[in-house]
Structure formats: structure tokens, C-alpha cells
GROMACS .gro file of C-alpha atoms in nm:
model
  372
    1MET     CA    1   4.256   4.083  -4.986
    2VAL     CA    2   3.903   4.221  -5.003
    3PRO     CA    3   3.666   3.989  -5.192
    4SER     CA    4   3.481   4.119  -5.499
    5LYS     CA    5   3.148   4.057  -5.328
    6ALA     CA    6   3.155   4.045  -4.952
    7PRO     CA    7   2.902   3.798  -4.806
    8LYS     CA    8   2.610   3.932  -4.611
    9ALA     CA    9   2.600   3.629  -4.382
   10VAL     CA   10   2.840   3.372  -4.240
   11LEU     CA   11   2.685   3.041  -4.132
   12LEU     CA   12   2.877   2.807  -3.904
   13ASP     CA   13   2.821   2.449  -3.804
   14ILE     CA   14   2.876   2.392  -3.433
   15ALA     CA   15   3.045   2.060  -3.346
   16GLY     CA   16   3.361   2.006  -3.545
   17VAL     CA   17   3.371   2.376  -3.634
   18CYS     CA   18   3.307   2.611  -3.340
   19VAL     CA   19   3.373   2.334  -3.089
   20LEU     CA   20   3.572   2.012  -3.096
   21SER     CA   21   3.443   1.723  -3.302
   22PRO     CA   22   3.262   1.445  -3.113
   23LEU     CA   23   3.420   1.203  -3.360
   24GLU     CA   24   3.735   1.231  -3.153
   25ALA     CA   25   3.538   1.095  -2.858
   26ILE     CA   26   3.410   0.813  -3.079
   27THR     CA   27   3.764   0.724  -3.179
   28THR     CA   28   3.875   0.728  -2.816
   29TYR     CA   29   3.586   0.498  -2.723
   30GLU     CA   30   3.667   0.259  -3.008
   31ASN     CA   31   4.035   0.243  -2.919
   32LYS     CA   32   3.967   0.194  -2.549
   33ASN     CA   33   3.713  -0.083  -2.607
   34LYS     CA   34   3.890  -0.250  -2.901
   35ILE     CA   35   3.607  -0.179  -3.143
   36PRO     CA   36   3.690  -0.177  -3.516
   37SER     CA   37   3.778   0.162  -3.654
   38ASN     CA   38   3.478   0.364  -3.777
   39TRP     CA   39   3.221   0.098  -3.689
   40ILE     CA   40   3.027   0.332  -3.459
   41ASN     CA   41   3.010   0.612  -3.713
   42PHE     CA   42   2.926   0.361  -3.986
   43ALA     CA   43   2.639   0.212  -3.782
   44ILE     CA   44   2.492   0.552  -3.697
   45SER     CA   45   2.519   0.687  -4.050
   46ARG     CA   46   2.380   0.372  -4.212
   47SER     CA   47   2.080   0.384  -3.977
   48ALA     CA   48   1.963   0.699  -4.158
   49PRO     CA   49   1.719   0.844  -4.228
   50ASN     CA   50   1.515   0.701  -3.941
   51GLY     CA   51   1.775   0.573  -3.700
   52PHE     CA   52   1.745   0.680  -3.341
   53TRP     CA   53   2.028   0.932  -3.375
   54GLN     CA   54   1.868   1.101  -3.675
   55ARG     CA   55   1.526   1.108  -3.510
   56LEU     CA   56   1.678   1.263  -3.198
   57GLU     CA   57   1.845   1.536  -3.402
   58ARG     CA   58   1.515   1.615  -3.574
   59GLY     CA   59   1.349   1.653  -3.235
   60GLU     CA   60   1.109   1.365  -3.300
   61ILE     CA   61   1.199   1.171  -2.985
   62LYS     CA   62   1.321   1.256  -2.639
   63LEU     CA   63   1.664   1.190  -2.498
   64ASP     CA   64   1.556   0.928  -2.248
   65THR     CA   65   1.590   0.557  -2.172
   66ASP     CA   66   1.387   0.468  -2.482
   67PHE     CA   67   1.632   0.660  -2.698
   68PHE     CA   68   1.933   0.485  -2.549
   69ARG     CA   69   1.764   0.146  -2.588
   70GLY     CA   70   1.702   0.220  -2.956
   71PHE     CA   71   2.046   0.374  -3.003
   72ASN     CA   72   2.205   0.058  -2.865
   73ALA     CA   73   1.995  -0.146  -3.108
   74ASP     CA   74   2.120   0.065  -3.401
   75LEU     CA   75   2.475  -0.001  -3.285
   76ARG     CA   76   2.402  -0.375  -3.286
   77ASN     CA   77   2.241  -0.406  -3.626
   78GLU     CA   78   2.349  -0.741  -3.770
   79LYS     CA   79   2.278  -0.641  -4.130
   80LEU     CA   80   2.497  -0.332  -4.096
   81TRP     CA   81   2.768  -0.533  -3.921
   82LYS     CA   82   2.783  -0.765  -4.219
   83GLU     CA   83   2.785  -0.473  -4.462
   84TYR     CA   84   3.063  -0.306  -4.266
   85HIS     CA   85   3.284  -0.613  -4.303
   86THR     CA   86   3.191  -0.720  -4.655
   87SER     CA   87   3.169  -0.388  -4.839
   88PHE     CA   88   3.302  -0.096  -4.640
   89ARG     CA   89   3.589  -0.254  -4.450
   90SER     CA   90   3.694  -0.538  -4.675
   91SER     CA   91   3.664  -0.380  -5.018
   92LYS     CA   92   3.851  -0.064  -4.911
   93LYS     CA   93   3.634   0.155  -5.129
   94LYS     CA   94   3.703   0.523  -5.130
   95LEU     CA   95   3.499   0.707  -4.873
   96LYS     CA   96   3.307   0.899  -5.136
   97ASP     CA   97   3.173   0.567  -5.268
   98VAL     CA   98   3.023   0.462  -4.936
   99ALA     CA   99   2.918   0.803  -4.806
  100ASN     CA  100   2.557   0.840  -4.703
  101PRO     CA  101   2.403   1.186  -4.753
  102THR     CA  102   2.236   1.168  -4.414
  103GLN     CA  103   2.530   1.029  -4.226
  104LEU     CA  104   2.673   1.142  -3.899
  105GLY     CA  105   3.004   1.204  -4.068
  106ASP     CA  106   3.231   1.064  -4.331
  107HIS     CA  107   3.422   0.749  -4.237
  108VAL     CA  108   3.773   0.862  -4.157
  109SER     CA  109   4.050   0.749  -3.928
  110LEU     CA  110   4.117   1.032  -3.685
  111LYS     CA  111   4.436   0.886  -3.539
  112ALA     CA  112   4.687   1.096  -3.729
  113GLU     CA  113   4.503   1.427  -3.730
  114ALA     CA  114   4.380   1.405  -3.372
  115ALA     CA  115   4.732   1.342  -3.248
  116ASP     CA  116   4.837   1.704  -3.298
  117SER     CA  117   4.591   1.972  -3.393
  118ARG     CA  118   4.846   2.251  -3.380
  119PRO     CA  119   4.985   2.404  -3.701
  120THR     CA  120   5.325   2.294  -3.828
  121ASP     CA  121   5.614   2.526  -3.919
  122GLN     CA  122   5.522   2.485  -4.284
  123ASP     CA  123   5.154   2.551  -4.242
  124ARG     CA  124   5.077   2.769  -3.944
  125GLY     CA  125   4.748   2.911  -3.844
  126ALA     CA  126   4.667   3.149  -3.565
  127GLN     CA  127   4.421   3.272  -3.313
  128PRO     CA  128   4.325   3.616  -3.183
  129SER     CA  129   4.590   3.780  -2.977
  130GLY     CA  130   4.569   3.724  -2.606
  131THR     CA  131   4.342   3.423  -2.644
  132SER     CA  132   4.485   3.077  -2.589
  133ALA     CA  133   4.312   2.744  -2.609
  134GLN     CA  134   4.349   2.709  -2.234
  135GLN     CA  135   4.174   3.044  -2.175
  136LEU     CA  136   3.873   2.962  -2.389
  137PRO     CA  137   3.556   2.890  -2.190
  138GLU     CA  138   3.363   2.570  -2.182
  139ILE     CA  139   3.066   2.624  -2.410
  140ARG     CA  140   2.698   2.570  -2.351
  141CYS     CA  141   2.414   2.611  -2.597
  142GLU     CA  142   2.056   2.661  -2.481
  143GLY     CA  143   1.742   2.584  -2.677
  144GLU     CA  144   1.507   2.850  -2.809
  145GLY     CA  145   1.217   2.627  -2.882
  146ARG     CA  146   1.067   2.529  -3.209
  147PRO     CA  147   0.697   2.582  -3.279
  148SER     CA  148   0.631   2.491  -2.913
  149PRO     CA  149   0.894   2.705  -2.735
  150SER     CA  150   0.795   2.614  -2.383
  151LYS     CA  151   0.904   2.254  -2.435
  152LEU     CA  152   1.235   2.314  -2.605
  153ALA     CA  153   1.329   2.646  -2.455
  154GLU     CA  154   1.601   2.540  -2.215
  155ASP     CA  155   1.740   2.218  -2.346
  156THR     CA  156   1.932   2.244  -2.672
  157THR     CA  157   2.287   2.124  -2.658
  158ILE     CA  158   2.569   2.159  -2.900
  159GLY     CA  159   2.789   1.868  -2.990
  160ASN     CA  160   2.613   1.691  -3.269
  161PRO     CA  161   2.848   1.420  -3.392
  162VAL     CA  162   3.007   1.531  -3.712
  163SER     CA  163   3.310   1.439  -3.909
  164ILE     CA  164   3.522   1.533  -4.206
  165GLU     CA  165   3.495   1.484  -4.578
  166SER     CA  166   3.772   1.276  -4.731
  167GLU     CA  167   3.858   1.102  -5.055
  168ASP     CA  168   4.113   0.885  -4.880
  169VAL     CA  169   4.072   0.516  -4.820
  170ALA     CA  170   3.964   0.433  -4.466
  171GLU     CA  171   4.237   0.288  -4.251
  172ASP     CA  172   4.184  -0.081  -4.186
  173ARG     CA  173   4.212  -0.197  -3.828
  174SER     CA  174   4.138  -0.535  -3.679
  175SER     CA  175   3.907  -0.607  -3.387
  176ASP     CA  176   3.555  -0.694  -3.283
  177SER     CA  177   3.218  -0.508  -3.333
  178VAL     CA  178   2.841  -0.475  -3.268
  179SER     CA  179   2.480  -0.505  -3.411
  180VAL     CA  180   2.104  -0.594  -3.393
  181SER     CA  181   1.800  -0.528  -3.610
  182GLY     CA  182   1.729  -0.157  -3.604
  183GLN     CA  183   1.355  -0.211  -3.604
  184SER     CA  184   1.321  -0.458  -3.317
  185ILE     CA  185   1.442  -0.304  -2.993
  186SER     CA  186   1.517  -0.517  -2.691
  187SER     CA  187   1.618  -0.397  -2.347
  188SER     CA  188   1.926  -0.616  -2.344
  189SER     CA  189   2.190  -0.691  -2.605
  190PRO     CA  190   2.253  -1.048  -2.722
  191ALA     CA  191   2.565  -1.216  -2.601
  192PRO     CA  192   2.864  -1.209  -2.841
  193GLN     CA  193   2.842  -1.587  -2.880
  194GLU     CA  194   2.479  -1.563  -2.992
  195ALA     CA  195   2.561  -1.287  -3.238
  196ALA     CA  196   2.851  -1.486  -3.377
  197SER     CA  197   2.627  -1.781  -3.450
  198THR     CA  198   2.400  -1.564  -3.667
  199LEU     CA  199   2.685  -1.389  -3.844
  200GLY     CA  200   2.881  -1.692  -3.957
  201SER     CA  201   3.252  -1.627  -3.984
  202LEU     CA  202   3.230  -1.259  -3.892
  203PRO     CA  203   3.384  -1.145  -3.561
  204PRO     CA  204   3.141  -1.129  -3.270
  205LEU     CA  205   2.951  -0.809  -3.209
  206PRO     CA  206   3.115  -0.603  -2.935
  207ASN     CA  207   2.907  -0.463  -2.655
  208ILE     CA  208   2.873  -0.086  -2.687
  209ASP     CA  209   2.731   0.123  -2.406
  210GLY     CA  210   2.539   0.378  -2.612
  211GLU     CA  211   2.463   0.599  -2.314
  212ALA     CA  212   2.826   0.624  -2.204
  213LEU     CA  213   2.931   0.683  -2.563
  214PHE     CA  214   2.672   0.957  -2.613
  215TRP     CA  215   2.771   1.155  -2.305
  216SER     CA  216   3.140   1.126  -2.383
  217MET     CA  217   3.065   1.279  -2.723
  218MET     CA  218   2.863   1.561  -2.568
  219ALA     CA  219   3.131   1.632  -2.308
  220HIS     CA  220   3.407   1.648  -2.568
  221SER     CA  221   3.214   1.886  -2.789
  222ARG     CA  222   3.168   2.139  -2.509
  223ASN     CA  223   3.529   2.242  -2.561
  224PRO     CA  224   3.578   2.537  -2.800
  225ASP     CA  225   3.788   2.502  -3.110
  226PRO     CA  226   4.112   2.700  -3.053
  227TYR     CA  227   4.091   2.880  -3.389
  228VAL     CA  228   3.733   2.904  -3.513
  229PHE     CA  229   3.581   3.000  -3.179
  230PRO     CA  230   3.815   3.297  -3.121
  231ALA     CA  231   3.742   3.409  -3.478
  232LEU     CA  232   3.371   3.393  -3.398
  233LEU     CA  233   3.426   3.604  -3.087
  234ARG     CA  234   3.622   3.861  -3.283
  235LEU     CA  235   3.345   3.887  -3.542
  236LYS     CA  236   3.072   3.910  -3.278
  237ASN     CA  237   3.257   4.193  -3.104
  238THR     CA  238   3.271   4.388  -3.430
  239PRO     CA  239   2.990   4.644  -3.476
  240PRO     CA  240   2.706   4.481  -3.674
  241SER     CA  241   2.732   4.743  -3.946
  242ASN     CA  242   3.092   4.636  -4.013
  243ARG     CA  243   3.048   4.259  -4.028
  244PRO     CA  244   2.828   3.990  -4.185
  245ILE     CA  245   2.527   3.846  -4.007
  246LEU     CA  246   2.645   3.555  -3.791
  247ALA     CA  247   2.432   3.242  -3.800
  248ALA     CA  248   2.462   2.889  -3.665
  249LEU     CA  249   2.323   2.601  -3.872
  250SER     CA  250   2.366   2.283  -3.674
  251ASN     CA  251   2.231   1.934  -3.620
  252THR     CA  252   2.166   1.933  -3.246
  253THR     CA  253   1.987   1.741  -2.974
  254ILE     CA  254   1.755   1.840  -2.691
  255LEU     CA  255   1.889   1.767  -2.344
  256PRO     CA  256   1.666   1.659  -2.057
  257PRO     CA  257   1.553   1.945  -1.830
  258GLY     CA  258   1.786   1.988  -1.537
  259HIS     CA  259   2.086   1.823  -1.699
  260PRO     CA  260   2.412   2.001  -1.604
  261TYR     CA  261   2.483   2.078  -1.969
  262SER     CA  262   2.158   2.274  -1.999
  263ARG     CA  263   2.195   2.491  -1.690
  264LEU     CA  264   2.079   2.850  -1.724
  265SER     CA  265   2.313   2.965  -1.446
  266ASP     CA  266   2.629   2.949  -1.657
  267PRO     CA  267   2.802   3.281  -1.729
  268PRO     CA  268   2.688   3.448  -2.055
  269GLN     CA  269   3.026   3.387  -2.222
  270HIS     CA  270   2.958   3.012  -2.196
  271ASP     CA  271   2.632   3.042  -2.388
  272LEU     CA  272   2.715   2.974  -2.751
  273ARG     CA  273   2.385   3.116  -2.871
  274SER     CA  274   2.480   3.461  -2.749
  275HIS     CA  275   2.755   3.480  -3.011
  276PHE     CA  276   2.516   3.447  -3.307
  277ASP     CA  277   2.255   3.675  -3.456
  278VAL     CA  278   2.054   3.376  -3.583
  279PHE     CA  279   2.067   3.024  -3.440
  280ILE     CA  280   1.910   2.731  -3.625
  281SER     CA  281   1.894   2.398  -3.447
  282SER     CA  282   1.781   2.084  -3.626
  283ALA     CA  283   1.598   1.957  -3.319
  284GLU     CA  284   1.401   2.281  -3.297
  285VAL     CA  285   1.292   2.309  -3.658
  286GLY     CA  286   1.237   1.938  -3.724
  287LEU     CA  287   1.483   1.928  -4.014
  288ARG     CA  288   1.833   1.789  -4.032
  289LYS     CA  289   2.131   1.855  -4.259
  290PRO     CA  290   2.187   1.772  -4.539
  291ASP     CA  291   1.813   1.805  -4.613
  292PRO     CA  292   1.792   2.107  -4.850
  293ALA     CA  293   1.485   2.227  -4.660
  294ILE     CA  294   1.687   2.329  -4.355
  295TYR     CA  295   1.920   2.541  -4.570
  296THR     CA  296   1.621   2.709  -4.734
  297PHE     CA  297   1.478   2.771  -4.388
  298ALA     CA  298   1.811   2.924  -4.279
  299VAL     CA  299   1.818   3.165  -4.574
  300GLU     CA  300   1.459   3.269  -4.501
  301LYS     CA  301   1.553   3.341  -4.139
  302LEU     CA  302   1.857   3.541  -4.246
  303ASP     CA  303   1.653   3.734  -4.502
  304LYS     CA  304   1.394   3.824  -4.238
  305PHE     CA  305   1.663   3.926  -3.988
  306ASP     CA  306   1.834   4.152  -4.241
  307ARG     CA  307   1.512   4.320  -4.355
  308GLU     CA  308   1.404   4.382  -3.998
  309ARG     CA  309   1.723   4.577  -3.935
  310GLY     CA  310   1.679   4.784  -4.250
  311GLY     CA  311   1.871   4.573  -4.504
  312ASP     CA  312   1.760   4.461  -4.847
  313GLY     CA  313   1.749   4.092  -4.758
  314VAL     CA  314   1.971   3.786  -4.794
  315LYS     CA  315   1.982   3.521  -5.067
  316ALA     CA  316   2.171   3.192  -5.073
  317ASP     CA  317   2.455   3.337  -5.281
  318ASP     CA  318   2.503   3.606  -5.014
  319CYS     CA  319   2.612   3.338  -4.765
  320VAL     CA  320   2.937   3.165  -4.674
  321TYR     CA  321   2.891   2.835  -4.494
  322LEU     CA  322   3.152   2.649  -4.285
  323ASP     CA  323   3.103   2.280  -4.206
  324ASP     CA  324   3.322   1.976  -4.148
  325ILE     CA  325   3.097   1.729  -4.334
  326GLY     CA  326   3.129   1.709  -4.710
  327GLU     CA  327   2.766   1.616  -4.778
  328ASN     CA  328   2.646   1.918  -4.584
  329LEU     CA  329   2.868   2.143  -4.792
  330LYS     CA  330   2.752   1.988  -5.118
  331THR     CA  331   2.391   2.071  -5.041
  332ALA     CA  332   2.484   2.428  -4.951
  333ARG     CA  333   2.675   2.471  -5.279
  334LYS     CA  334   2.384   2.335  -5.482
  335LEU     CA  335   2.165   2.605  -5.330
  336GLY     CA  336   2.416   2.874  -5.424
  337MET     CA  337   2.611   2.925  -5.102
  338LYS     CA  338   2.986   2.964  -5.096
  339THR     CA  339   3.139   2.699  -4.874
  340THR     CA  340   3.452   2.638  -4.669
  341LYS     CA  341   3.557   2.293  -4.552
  342VAL     CA  342   3.670   2.271  -4.189
  343ILE     CA  343   3.924   1.992  -4.154
  344LEU     CA  344   3.975   1.814  -3.825
  345GLY     CA  345   4.308   1.916  -3.674
  346LYS     CA  346   4.355   2.194  -3.930
  347THR     CA  347   4.073   2.431  -3.844
  348TRP     CA  348   4.299   2.736  -3.876
  349ARG     CA  349   4.287   2.686  -4.252
  350ALA     CA  350   3.913   2.748  -4.250
  351VAL     CA  351   3.971   3.070  -4.055
  352LYS     CA  352   4.215   3.182  -4.324
  353GLU     CA  353   3.962   3.112  -4.595
  354LEU     CA  354   3.696   3.301  -4.401
  355GLU     CA  355   3.930   3.598  -4.368
  356HIS     CA  356   3.969   3.603  -4.743
  357ALA     CA  357   3.594   3.568  -4.800
  358ILE     CA  358   3.491   3.858  -4.577
  359GLY     CA  359   3.803   4.076  -4.608
  360THR     CA  360   3.856   4.089  -4.230
  361GLU     CA  361   4.151   3.973  -4.022
  362LEU     CA  362   4.049   3.713  -3.766
  363MET     CA  363   4.389   3.582  -3.656
  364ASP     CA  364   4.687   3.716  -3.467
  365ASP     CA  365   4.979   3.823  -3.686
  366LYS     CA  366   5.230   3.665  -3.449
  367THR     CA  367   5.116   3.314  -3.527
  368ARG     CA  368   4.973   3.347  -3.874
  369ARG     CA  369   5.162   3.225  -4.173
  370SER     CA  370   5.426   3.481  -4.276
  371LYS     CA  371   5.305   3.507  -4.637
  372LEU     CA  372   4.966   3.390  -4.752
   0.00000   0.00000   0.00000
């Protein structure tokens, strides 16, 4: 079905949309180390707006030993540990009641959805013909540079931790957890016994290796999503005059020079940037979703791009935006964008919605649902 007004631009988040969600890596880390469900995501999100993760994604600090020291401190914040147990975990509030607009992602148990991301017989999605998940390349994303291009030019990575919006109650799991004051940063974490003495009857803070956690998240999010990524490729391979402008709008980090994930020698098909007309990285522009300013910046970039190629410009209501975080979508809608929610483990649904929005088939008929 052709939409009444076809969008001029399609904006895509990266991690959790074009590539796999790093939240799956967080869940794996929590399960392996017997850390309470969602504690890591809770600690990162509640450290906003000036936690070390948020500052990294705004490009304010480098990804170095100082970052990991501060990141570990955010993961050992005693005040947040108490809040996690007394309000978030114990009261079983709905996720919308504890959501933080600047959070890493909504607090959701990934166990069920991560177990099988393939469509069921009742609700099948699809992917472009001849392209399987196994055939999809590992993805790399290079930096362009923000106002000082020479510094950021080669080091932007994809894989910002993101999650999914949900109205469901978070699943309660037992275990141990972690914390320290986010402002005072020490080079070593206090022993669990010491933490327990300051937290009364709460379980002791678990030791979390922030550096190992970070790189596991980055590694996981280098894998392309089996449905959205092929749809992106199909759109990119369509003549520009027959498709919307393709833009990325993503919270990202800057990798250290020389890191394997920022190599310039990778084949072009592994460079995620090459599949977009416009690429907006939070770490390059100094803004981070869901700050409305980064969406306004994105529309301005799209408008300039369209006018430079002879178009009449782009406004917010000319855009369709795909993201897996509810708060990010809410901001986009407030500015006038049409939005599509990408659900972990069910990303083919977002591709179907995008097909409807732009009036273009992006999936293979053999695996798509028989009647939409």
C-alpha cells in the first residue's frame, strides 16, 4: 500500500536497530556473573545526565583508563543500589513509571525475546532474497569528526547500548549487585563486605568489570540485524531519485585510535557509514538522544542535503524515525516525525511498518507473512 504522503527521509538508530542490541550482551554478563537482572542498565541510566557513559556518548571524555575508572564507579553507586532495591526492584512499578528520559534503555528482561529472534508461524517476517543472517558482514562504523574532524575522523564506533520500550513489569530475579558514589572515583572498588556494612540489609555490591562489560557490548553490536540491515542495503542500492534520504541518528562513542574496531582497512561493505546519505553521531555533535536539540540538528542536516541535490528541503514531518528506545521515539514524535518502534527479537515488524510508510517492498516474499 502506497502511503498518502511518502516520507522524504528515513532515520535509523544503529544499535538495536541496524545491528544487534548491546543489551543482550549486558544480560549475558549479568547471567554469567549472577548480577541482579537490569541492575547494570539501571545504574547507567540513573547516572544521567552526567554519568560517565552519557559523557562518553556526547564526546566530552575519551575512552581511556579514566573513563573505565569512572564507569566502574557509576556501576558501584551505593545510592542507586539502594534505589534499585527499594523502588525499582521491590515495588515492581511499571517500567514507564521509572523510565529516565536520558537512560541507556528501558528496564526490560531480555530472556524470553533473546531466546529466539526468528519469526513464528503466526507472525513471520522476512529478509531480502539471497541474504541470510550468516551471510551478513560484520559491521564497522568510522567517525567523520565533529567541529574538529582531525581528532574524531577515524574513531567512531557503532554499538551504543540501547534497549526497548515496554509497559510490562520488570521480571524480578534474585542475586547480588554493585555501587559507589558517582562523584568520587577511586581506582579500586570496595570489597563486598565493606559495601554491605554501609548498605544495611541490602545484598552486597557485586564486582563488575566495566571494561570487560563495555567491550562485550561493542563486540555484540558489530553484528548486523538479520532484517533491518538487509532492508537498509536494499534501500541504499535503490537509485536516490526513487527512495527517501537515508540517515543514521545514533548515540555513539569514539574508539581509541588503532583499535581493531576502528580499522580503515576493512572492506567497504563493513563500513556502516557508507550505507547512509547522512550520518549523525552523538559523540561527534556533542548532543545525545533524547535531547530535542540533536533531532533538530538532524532535520537541519537533512534539509541541507536535500537542497544541495536540488530538492525543496526536509522538515520534521517529512521524516520517519526507527528506534528501539521509547523515550527517543517520544521526542521525535513531539517534533513532528513519524516513528516506528523496533522491538528486540521482532525487528521484522519494524521492516514491515517501514515498507508501509515508504510504499516499497524491503522483504522477500518467500518468508514474509502471507497476508498483511
